[in-house]
Amino acid sequence: MTKEKAREILTSHDQLQVLDRFDELSDEEKEVLLSQISEIDWDVVDSVCEEEPAKRGEISPLSAVEISEIDKRREEFTEEGIREIRAKKVGAVLLAGGMGTRLGHSGPKGSLNIGLTRKLYIFECLINNLLEVTDMAGEYIPLYIMTSEKNHDETVRFFEEHNYFGYPPEEVSFFIQDMAAAVDLSGKLILEAPGRLATSPNGNGGWFKSLDSSGLLNDIHDRGVEWLNVFAVDNVLQRICDPAFIGATVLGGAESGSKVVKKASPEEKVGVLCLEDGKPSIVEYYEMTEEMRTSFDERGELKYRFGVILNYLFRVDALERHMNESMMLHVVKKKIPYIDGDWKLISPEEPNGYKFETLILDMIHMMDSNLAYEVVREREFAPVKNLTGVDSVDTARELLEKNGVTL
Ligand code: UTP
């Protein structure tokens, strides 16, 4: 893109300040900045001015296949899931493009060592969990790992240096998610360096589009993969491609499935599965009304009790059907480093701008059906979000040890 074209575009979006000191930049910096400008999704950037939050439809509770029922049918579910894996119809998608700002680890989140007497990396825990299933099935599962441009090289290097933790490299592919430009509180684009706009990964909701634009959807078709199990990097107890979960979803005739845990208390900050205008949907904890949070059913249980743990199963054809639909944009207030008039980098103490994200949980509402599958929290949910305290390295270690993992 030329400077003139950039000027024209920025003028039409009232963002010309980005070019204020363009002529002082090196050729390389100019090129980077112009290329960033050409990639801006203006629908996203302009949306910060539209204050109205999206209205939700009619919300009602959604039932789940609960643990008692799963226990009765575990063999049947597991056999079906194993059949799907052996028929090579299942793939796994690891979402590892996040910045992990709360954890504050300098490398990719998965490269954090949580071992005590030995090295045990988060990525290693996940691969170990996957290997349990592939050993049981006697068949490898293709693993697609989403990174962002901020952590891609380091993530790939980390896997190479550790020999993919024993997983066959030909079964592992990486793809890079898109970035979104950040704006300040008045909606203006921010420079984080003289020739670089502040950008951040655009949330985990764009994973399927990014998978497609990377060319890997062809690989999925070539291999005949029909189901994708998508999961977060930071749950070290994550069961990946759990045969019983796959089997229950297939036998239940649903086009997607979500692993859920019973909420620990009405106040717990997890998104809950529900029906919205008759379709499956997830309501985030901050969107729940007091009534939703504290309503009980006739069994004395919370009506909206099934919290999601970022482990979903999707039919590939259902994802393709909805791929071009626009997704709800989540605007998040954050501290965004920026350069001042003297080109000095400032790290703000308070949130000074907005980042834009789409979220995978909104994909559930695109699906015609979703099977909520309850799991035992202590066995399957140990998220590492913070260094200490709630959902931290400490709590994850405790849960790993309870599950027989040597740290
Ligand atoms: P989180 O919502 O916990 O975000 O991600 P985060 O970026 O990892 O951490 P904080 O909020 O900055 O502390 C949940 C999952 O979604 C992935 C993360 O890697 C994690 O597996 N994710 C998140 C992406 O892949 N891309 C994104 O843009 C955001």
Short mmCIF file of C-alpha atoms and ligand atoms in Angstrom, two decimals:
data_model
loop_
_atom_site.label_atom_id
_atom_site.label_comp_id
_atom_site.label_asym_id
_atom_site.label_seq_id
_atom_site.Cartn_x
_atom_site.Cartn_y
_atom_site.Cartn_z
CA MET A 1 0.00 0.00 0.00
CA THR A 2 1.24 3.53 -0.80
CA LYS A 3 1.33 6.37 1.68
CA GLU A 4 -1.30 8.20 -0.40
CA LYS A 5 -3.69 5.27 -0.27
CA ALA A 6 -3.11 4.92 3.48
CA ARG A 7 -3.79 8.64 3.93
CA GLU A 8 -7.04 8.31 2.03
CA ILE A 9 -8.23 5.35 4.09
CA LEU A 10 -7.17 6.83 7.43
CA THR A 11 -8.86 10.14 6.59
CA SER A 12 -12.14 8.41 5.86
CA HIS A 13 -11.99 6.73 9.30
CA ASP A 14 -10.77 9.83 11.12
CA GLN A 15 -7.46 8.17 12.04
CA LEU A 16 -4.96 10.36 10.21
CA GLN A 17 -2.91 10.89 13.40
CA VAL A 18 -1.25 7.55 12.62
CA LEU A 19 0.76 9.23 9.86
CA ASP A 20 1.73 12.36 11.85
CA ARG A 21 5.44 11.52 11.85
CA PHE A 22 5.51 9.08 8.96
CA ASP A 23 8.26 10.93 7.10
CA GLU A 24 10.66 10.49 10.02
CA LEU A 25 10.43 6.67 9.86
CA SER A 26 13.01 4.37 8.25
CA ASP A 27 12.01 2.65 5.01
CA GLU A 28 11.55 -0.60 6.87
CA GLU A 29 9.31 0.99 9.51
CA LYS A 30 7.26 2.69 6.79
CA GLU A 31 6.71 -0.63 5.09
CA VAL A 32 5.58 -2.34 8.30
CA LEU A 33 3.17 0.45 9.17
CA LEU A 34 1.64 0.61 5.68
CA SER A 35 1.20 -3.12 5.64
CA GLN A 36 -0.50 -3.01 9.05
CA ILE A 37 -2.84 -0.28 7.83
CA SER A 38 -3.77 -2.34 4.77
CA GLU A 39 -4.77 -5.23 7.06
CA ILE A 40 -7.01 -3.30 9.45
CA ASP A 41 -10.54 -4.61 9.75
CA TRP A 42 -12.35 -1.28 9.83
CA ASP A 43 -15.70 -2.80 10.81
CA VAL A 44 -13.97 -3.82 14.01
CA VAL A 45 -12.11 -0.57 14.72
CA ASP A 46 -15.12 1.60 13.95
CA SER A 47 -17.36 -0.50 16.17
CA VAL A 48 -15.97 1.02 19.36
CA CYS A 49 -18.11 4.09 18.72
CA GLU A 50 -21.25 1.96 18.69
CA GLU A 51 -21.84 1.72 22.42
CA GLU A 52 -25.05 -0.41 22.30
CA PRO A 53 -24.26 -3.94 23.54
CA ALA A 54 -25.83 -6.69 21.43
CA LYS A 55 -29.27 -7.68 22.76
CA ARG A 56 -29.68 -11.26 23.92
CA GLY A 57 -32.65 -13.44 23.03
CA GLU A 58 -34.95 -15.38 25.34
CA ILE A 59 -32.77 -17.41 27.72
CA SER A 60 -33.83 -20.72 29.27
CA PRO A 61 -31.93 -23.58 31.00
CA LEU A 62 -30.35 -26.38 28.97
CA SER A 63 -29.98 -29.88 30.37
CA ALA A 64 -26.80 -31.91 30.19
CA VAL A 65 -25.83 -35.56 30.04
CA GLU A 66 -24.92 -35.78 33.69
CA ILE A 67 -22.22 -37.86 35.31
CA SER A 68 -24.68 -40.45 36.71
CA GLU A 69 -25.98 -41.18 33.21
CA ILE A 70 -22.49 -41.15 31.69
CA ASP A 71 -21.35 -43.69 34.28
CA LYS A 72 -24.17 -46.01 33.24
CA ARG A 73 -23.37 -45.71 29.53
CA ARG A 74 -19.60 -45.13 29.70
CA GLU A 75 -18.66 -48.34 27.88
CA GLU A 76 -21.10 -47.69 25.04
CA PHE A 77 -19.95 -44.04 24.66
CA THR A 78 -16.28 -44.99 24.82
CA GLU A 79 -16.61 -47.74 22.23
CA GLU A 80 -18.31 -45.35 19.83
CA GLY A 81 -15.65 -42.68 20.38
CA ILE A 82 -12.82 -45.15 19.84
CA ARG A 83 -14.50 -46.29 16.64
CA GLU A 84 -14.54 -42.69 15.37
CA ILE A 85 -10.87 -42.21 16.26
CA ARG A 86 -9.83 -45.48 14.62
CA ALA A 87 -11.74 -44.44 11.51
CA LYS A 88 -9.54 -41.27 11.55
CA LYS A 89 -12.59 -39.04 11.76
CA VAL A 90 -11.36 -36.99 14.72
CA GLY A 91 -8.85 -34.12 14.89
CA ALA A 92 -7.71 -31.92 17.79
CA VAL A 93 -7.24 -28.15 17.83
CA LEU A 94 -5.14 -26.55 20.55
CA LEU A 95 -5.83 -22.85 21.04
CA ALA A 96 -2.50 -21.35 22.02
CA GLY A 97 -2.61 -17.90 20.48
CA GLY A 98 -3.50 -16.01 23.67
CA MET A 99 -1.14 -13.57 25.34
CA GLY A 100 -1.54 -15.04 28.83
CA THR A 101 -1.18 -11.57 30.32
CA ARG A 102 -2.52 -12.59 33.73
CA LEU A 103 0.11 -15.30 34.09
CA GLY A 104 2.93 -12.97 33.17
CA HIS A 105 5.17 -15.78 31.82
CA SER A 106 7.53 -14.38 29.19
CA GLY A 107 7.20 -17.25 26.68
CA PRO A 108 4.14 -19.00 25.24
CA LYS A 109 1.87 -20.17 28.07
CA GLY A 110 2.40 -23.81 27.14
CA SER A 111 6.16 -23.44 27.66
CA LEU A 112 5.70 -22.79 31.38
CA ASN A 113 7.37 -25.43 33.54
CA ILE A 114 5.02 -26.43 36.33
CA GLY A 115 7.12 -29.35 37.58
CA LEU A 116 8.72 -29.33 41.03
CA THR A 117 11.23 -32.16 41.08
CA ARG A 118 11.46 -32.46 37.31
CA LYS A 119 10.61 -30.40 34.26
CA LEU A 120 6.94 -30.68 33.30
CA TYR A 121 5.71 -28.14 30.77
CA ILE A 122 2.07 -27.28 30.16
CA PHE A 123 2.38 -28.41 26.52
CA GLU A 124 3.86 -31.67 27.80
CA CYS A 125 0.88 -32.28 30.12
CA LEU A 126 -1.46 -31.82 27.17
CA ILE A 127 0.47 -34.15 24.89
CA ASN A 128 0.63 -36.76 27.68
CA ASN A 129 -3.15 -36.56 27.97
CA LEU A 130 -3.56 -36.92 24.22
CA LEU A 131 -1.17 -39.88 24.15
CA GLU A 132 -3.33 -41.69 26.70
CA VAL A 133 -6.16 -41.66 24.18
CA THR A 134 -4.09 -42.45 21.10
CA ASP A 135 -2.45 -45.35 22.96
CA MET A 136 -5.88 -46.65 23.88
CA ALA A 137 -7.17 -46.31 20.31
CA GLY A 138 -3.96 -47.49 18.67
CA GLU A 139 -4.28 -44.57 16.24
CA TYR A 140 -2.76 -41.09 16.19
CA ILE A 141 -4.97 -38.03 16.00
CA PRO A 142 -3.95 -35.01 13.90
CA LEU A 143 -3.21 -32.06 16.15
CA TYR A 144 -3.59 -28.49 14.86
CA ILE A 145 -2.03 -25.82 17.05
CA MET A 146 -3.12 -22.20 16.76
CA THR A 147 -0.49 -19.61 17.64
CA SER A 148 -0.32 -15.87 17.07
CA GLU A 149 2.39 -13.85 15.36
CA LYS A 150 3.53 -12.89 18.88
CA ASN A 151 4.36 -16.46 19.93
CA HIS A 152 4.46 -18.58 16.76
CA ASP A 153 8.21 -18.98 16.26
CA GLU A 154 8.84 -19.63 19.92
CA THR A 155 6.04 -22.21 20.11
CA VAL A 156 7.25 -24.14 17.08
CA ARG A 157 10.85 -24.03 18.35
CA PHE A 158 9.71 -25.27 21.75
CA PHE A 159 7.98 -28.30 20.26
CA GLU A 160 10.99 -29.05 18.06
CA GLU A 161 13.45 -28.73 20.94
CA HIS A 162 11.38 -31.18 22.98
CA ASN A 163 10.78 -33.65 20.16
CA TYR A 164 7.09 -32.91 20.28
CA PHE A 165 6.99 -34.61 23.67
CA GLY A 166 6.83 -37.98 21.97
CA TYR A 167 3.99 -37.18 19.55
CA PRO A 168 4.77 -37.83 15.87
CA PRO A 169 5.69 -34.47 14.25
CA GLU A 170 3.91 -35.41 11.01
CA GLU A 171 0.64 -35.40 12.99
CA VAL A 172 1.20 -31.84 14.26
CA SER A 173 0.52 -28.66 12.25
CA PHE A 174 0.72 -25.04 13.35
CA PHE A 175 -1.32 -22.12 12.08
CA ILE A 176 -1.28 -18.45 12.97
CA GLN A 177 -4.36 -16.53 14.03
CA ASP A 178 -5.14 -12.99 12.91
CA MET A 179 -4.34 -9.85 14.85
CA ALA A 180 -6.64 -6.91 15.60
CA ALA A 181 -5.58 -3.29 16.03
CA ALA A 182 -6.20 -1.72 19.45
CA VAL A 183 -7.61 1.78 20.02
CA ASP A 184 -7.46 4.28 22.88
CA LEU A 185 -10.50 5.24 24.93
CA SER A 186 -11.59 7.75 22.29
CA GLY A 187 -11.37 5.18 19.52
CA LYS A 188 -8.03 6.31 18.02
CA LEU A 189 -5.50 3.74 16.78
CA ILE A 190 -2.46 3.45 19.03
CA LEU A 191 1.21 3.30 18.03
CA GLU A 192 3.32 0.94 20.17
CA ALA A 193 6.50 1.87 18.29
CA PRO A 194 7.18 4.70 15.82
CA GLY A 195 6.33 2.50 12.83
CA ARG A 196 4.04 -0.06 14.43
CA LEU A 197 0.40 -0.06 15.46
CA ALA A 198 -0.51 -1.71 18.75
CA THR A 199 -2.19 -4.99 17.83
CA SER A 200 -3.13 -8.13 19.71
CA PRO A 201 -4.45 -11.59 18.81
CA ASN A 202 -8.09 -11.22 17.76
CA GLY A 203 -9.52 -13.67 20.30
CA ASN A 204 -10.09 -17.41 20.09
CA GLY A 205 -13.31 -17.10 18.03
CA GLY A 206 -11.47 -16.79 14.72
CA TRP A 207 -9.76 -20.17 14.96
CA PHE A 208 -11.73 -21.88 12.20
CA LYS A 209 -11.33 -19.00 9.74
CA SER A 210 -7.60 -18.88 10.48
CA LEU A 211 -7.38 -22.65 10.06
CA ASP A 212 -9.02 -22.25 6.67
CA SER A 213 -6.88 -19.33 5.51
CA SER A 214 -3.74 -21.24 6.52
CA GLY A 215 -4.73 -24.00 4.07
CA LEU A 216 -5.11 -26.60 6.81
CA LEU A 217 -8.81 -27.13 6.16
CA ASN A 218 -7.66 -28.95 3.02
CA ASP A 219 -5.57 -31.23 5.20
CA ILE A 220 -8.64 -31.90 7.33
CA HIS A 221 -10.62 -32.81 4.21
CA ASP A 222 -7.80 -34.91 2.77
CA ARG A 223 -7.59 -36.91 5.96
CA GLY A 224 -11.37 -37.31 6.13
CA VAL A 225 -11.62 -35.66 9.55
CA GLU A 226 -15.28 -35.05 10.47
CA TRP A 227 -15.00 -33.88 14.08
CA LEU A 228 -12.72 -31.35 15.74
CA ASN A 229 -12.12 -31.25 19.48
CA VAL A 230 -11.06 -27.71 20.33
CA PHE A 231 -9.49 -26.91 23.68
CA ALA A 232 -7.57 -24.29 25.63
CA VAL A 233 -3.86 -24.45 26.30
CA ASP A 234 -4.13 -23.65 29.98
CA ASN A 235 -6.10 -26.52 31.45
CA VAL A 236 -3.44 -29.06 32.40
CA LEU A 237 -6.05 -31.73 33.18
CA GLN A 238 -7.69 -31.26 29.80
CA ARG A 239 -8.90 -34.59 28.42
CA ILE A 240 -8.32 -34.36 24.69
CA CYS A 241 -10.47 -36.27 22.21
CA ASP A 242 -12.05 -38.07 25.15
CA PRO A 243 -13.64 -41.12 23.49
CA ALA A 244 -16.67 -41.11 25.81
CA PHE A 245 -17.36 -37.42 25.05
CA ILE A 246 -17.06 -38.06 21.32
CA GLY A 247 -19.24 -41.15 21.56
CA ALA A 248 -21.95 -39.39 23.58
CA THR A 249 -22.06 -36.50 21.09
CA VAL A 250 -22.20 -38.79 18.06
CA LEU A 251 -24.81 -41.11 19.57
CA GLY A 252 -26.78 -38.10 20.81
CA GLY A 253 -27.02 -36.91 17.19
CA ALA A 254 -25.71 -33.44 18.08
CA GLU A 255 -23.52 -31.38 15.74
CA SER A 256 -21.47 -30.00 18.61
CA GLY A 257 -20.66 -30.88 22.19
CA SER A 258 -19.38 -28.96 25.21
CA LYS A 259 -17.71 -30.31 28.28
CA VAL A 260 -19.22 -28.71 31.35
CA VAL A 261 -18.72 -28.77 35.10
CA LYS A 262 -21.28 -28.02 37.76
CA LYS A 263 -20.74 -24.48 39.01
CA ALA A 264 -19.04 -24.45 42.39
CA SER A 265 -21.24 -21.56 43.58
CA PRO A 266 -23.73 -19.08 42.06
CA GLU A 267 -20.91 -16.52 41.98
CA GLU A 268 -18.36 -18.62 40.12
CA LYS A 269 -17.05 -16.70 37.13
CA VAL A 270 -17.70 -19.15 34.31
CA GLY A 271 -19.89 -18.91 31.23
CA VAL A 272 -22.94 -21.17 31.44
CA LEU A 273 -24.64 -23.21 28.76
CA CYS A 274 -28.28 -22.40 28.12
CA LEU A 275 -30.82 -22.10 25.36
CA GLU A 276 -31.22 -18.72 23.66
CA ASP A 277 -34.30 -18.46 21.48
CA GLY A 278 -34.34 -22.25 21.42
CA LYS A 279 -30.74 -22.65 20.25
CA PRO A 280 -27.72 -23.62 22.37
CA SER A 281 -25.83 -20.65 23.68
CA ILE A 282 -23.35 -19.58 26.33
CA VAL A 283 -24.00 -16.67 28.62
CA GLU A 284 -20.87 -15.18 30.16
CA TYR A 285 -20.84 -14.76 33.94
CA TYR A 286 -20.93 -10.96 33.68
CA GLU A 287 -24.01 -11.13 31.44
CA MET A 288 -26.03 -13.19 33.91
CA THR A 289 -28.80 -11.43 35.78
CA GLU A 290 -29.10 -11.88 39.54
CA GLU A 291 -32.17 -14.02 38.90
CA MET A 292 -30.32 -16.31 36.50
CA ARG A 293 -27.44 -16.64 38.91
CA THR A 294 -29.55 -17.61 41.89
CA SER A 295 -32.58 -19.54 40.51
CA PHE A 296 -32.97 -23.12 41.65
CA ASP A 297 -34.93 -25.96 40.06
CA GLU A 298 -37.23 -28.47 41.78
CA ARG A 299 -34.20 -30.66 42.68
CA GLY A 300 -32.73 -27.70 44.56
CA GLU A 301 -29.94 -27.26 42.00
CA LEU A 302 -28.99 -24.08 40.21
CA LYS A 303 -31.06 -23.76 37.04
CA TYR A 304 -28.06 -22.47 35.14
CA ARG A 305 -25.45 -24.73 36.64
CA PHE A 306 -23.37 -26.02 33.76
CA GLY A 307 -20.21 -23.99 33.32
CA VAL A 308 -18.10 -24.42 30.19
CA ILE A 309 -14.40 -25.33 30.42
CA LEU A 310 -13.30 -24.50 26.87
CA ASN A 311 -13.40 -28.03 25.53
CA TYR A 312 -15.75 -28.31 22.57
CA LEU A 313 -16.46 -30.78 19.84
CA PHE A 314 -17.67 -29.55 16.45
CA ARG A 315 -18.73 -31.30 13.27
CA VAL A 316 -16.51 -29.92 10.51
CA ASP A 317 -19.41 -29.58 8.06
CA ALA A 318 -21.39 -27.52 10.60
CA LEU A 319 -18.39 -25.21 11.07
CA GLU A 320 -18.10 -24.78 7.31
CA ARG A 321 -21.77 -23.93 6.98
CA HIS A 322 -21.39 -21.06 9.43
CA MET A 323 -17.85 -19.96 8.59
CA ASN A 324 -18.83 -16.73 6.87
CA GLU A 325 -21.31 -15.53 9.45
CA SER A 326 -20.14 -12.53 11.42
CA MET A 327 -19.44 -13.12 15.08
CA MET A 328 -20.21 -10.98 18.08
CA LEU A 329 -17.35 -8.62 18.84
CA HIS A 330 -16.19 -8.37 22.44
CA VAL A 331 -14.57 -5.06 23.29
CA VAL A 332 -12.25 -5.36 26.27
CA LYS A 333 -10.73 -2.47 28.23
CA LYS A 334 -7.00 -3.13 28.68
CA LYS A 335 -3.67 -1.52 29.52
CA ILE A 336 -2.01 -0.99 26.16
CA PRO A 337 1.62 0.22 25.96
CA TYR A 338 2.00 3.20 23.62
CA ILE A 339 4.58 5.76 22.53
CA ASP A 340 4.28 9.38 23.59
CA GLY A 341 5.13 12.49 21.55
CA ASP A 342 8.85 11.88 22.17
CA TRP A 343 8.55 8.30 20.98
CA LYS A 344 9.11 7.05 24.49
CA LEU A 345 7.32 3.78 25.32
CA ILE A 346 4.80 4.21 28.13
CA SER A 347 3.32 1.27 30.01
CA PRO A 348 0.09 2.60 31.51
CA GLU A 349 -0.95 1.79 35.07
CA GLU A 350 -4.65 1.90 34.23
CA PRO A 351 -6.60 0.61 31.22
CA ASN A 352 -6.14 3.18 28.46
CA GLY A 353 -7.74 1.52 25.47
CA TYR A 354 -9.76 -1.26 23.94
CA LYS A 355 -8.85 -4.57 22.37
CA PHE A 356 -11.25 -6.46 20.13
CA GLU A 357 -11.92 -10.17 20.30
CA THR A 358 -14.32 -12.77 19.00
CA LEU A 359 -14.84 -15.77 21.27
CA ILE A 360 -15.24 -19.45 20.54
CA LEU A 361 -18.10 -19.66 23.02
CA ASP A 362 -20.21 -17.62 20.60
CA MET A 363 -19.79 -20.36 18.00
CA ILE A 364 -21.99 -22.64 20.07
CA HIS A 365 -24.99 -20.43 19.27
CA MET A 366 -24.33 -20.94 15.55
CA MET A 367 -24.83 -24.67 15.97
CA ASP A 368 -28.26 -26.25 15.62
CA SER A 369 -27.56 -28.58 18.51
CA ASN A 370 -25.08 -29.00 21.32
CA LEU A 371 -24.63 -31.85 23.74
CA ALA A 372 -23.62 -30.64 27.18
CA TYR A 373 -21.46 -33.35 28.73
CA GLU A 374 -20.79 -33.14 32.44
CA VAL A 375 -17.34 -34.02 33.76
CA VAL A 376 -15.83 -34.28 37.23
CA ARG A 377 -14.21 -30.93 37.92
CA GLU A 378 -11.33 -32.29 40.03
CA ARG A 379 -10.38 -34.71 37.26
CA GLU A 380 -10.66 -32.48 34.22
CA PHE A 381 -10.43 -28.82 35.12
CA ALA A 382 -7.21 -27.26 36.35
CA PRO A 383 -6.82 -23.94 34.54
CA VAL A 384 -3.60 -21.97 34.83
CA LYS A 385 -4.63 -18.35 34.46
CA ASN A 386 -2.64 -16.68 37.24
CA LEU A 387 0.72 -17.20 38.90
CA THR A 388 -0.79 -17.57 42.38
CA GLY A 389 -4.25 -17.66 43.98
CA VAL A 390 -7.37 -18.73 42.10
CA ASP A 391 -6.83 -20.78 38.91
CA SER A 392 -3.11 -20.59 39.26
CA VAL A 393 0.03 -22.67 38.99
CA ASP A 394 -0.45 -23.55 42.68
CA THR A 395 -4.02 -24.84 42.28
CA ALA A 396 -3.15 -26.70 39.07
CA ARG A 397 -0.20 -28.43 40.78
CA GLU A 398 -2.44 -29.54 43.62
CA LEU A 399 -4.98 -31.00 41.20
CA LEU A 400 -2.29 -32.69 39.09
CA GLU A 401 -0.92 -34.40 42.17
CA LYS A 402 -4.43 -35.51 43.19
CA ASN A 403 -4.70 -37.11 39.76
CA GLY A 404 -1.51 -39.05 40.23
CA VAL A 405 0.86 -36.86 38.17
CA THR A 406 4.40 -36.63 39.60
CA LEU A 407 5.56 -33.05 39.66
P1 UTP B 1 -7.85 -16.59 27.78
O1 UTP B 1 -9.20 -16.02 27.62
O2 UTP B 1 -7.51 -17.14 29.11
O3 UTP B 1 -6.78 -15.52 27.32
O4 UTP B 1 -7.68 -17.72 26.67
P2 UTP B 1 -5.21 -15.51 27.40
O5 UTP B 1 -4.76 -14.55 26.37
O6 UTP B 1 -4.61 -16.88 27.29
O7 UTP B 1 -4.87 -14.99 28.85
P3 UTP B 1 -5.05 -13.53 29.50
O8 UTP B 1 -6.52 -13.26 29.51
O9 UTP B 1 -4.25 -12.58 28.66
O10 UTP B 1 -4.46 -13.72 30.86
C1 UTP B 1 -8.37 -18.94 26.67
C2 UTP B 1 -7.76 -19.80 25.58
O11 UTP B 1 -7.91 -19.18 24.31
C3 UTP B 1 -6.65 -19.01 23.69
C4 UTP B 1 -5.64 -19.01 24.83
O12 UTP B 1 -4.36 -19.35 24.35
C5 UTP B 1 -6.26 -20.03 25.75
O13 UTP B 1 -5.98 -21.34 25.30
N1 UTP B 1 -6.65 -17.73 22.95
C6 UTP B 1 -7.06 -16.59 23.54
C7 UTP B 1 -6.21 -17.75 21.66
O14 UTP B 1 -5.80 -18.80 21.11
N2 UTP B 1 -6.22 -16.56 20.98
C8 UTP B 1 -6.63 -15.39 21.52
O15 UTP B 1 -6.60 -14.36 20.85
C9 UTP B 1 -7.06 -15.41 22.85
#
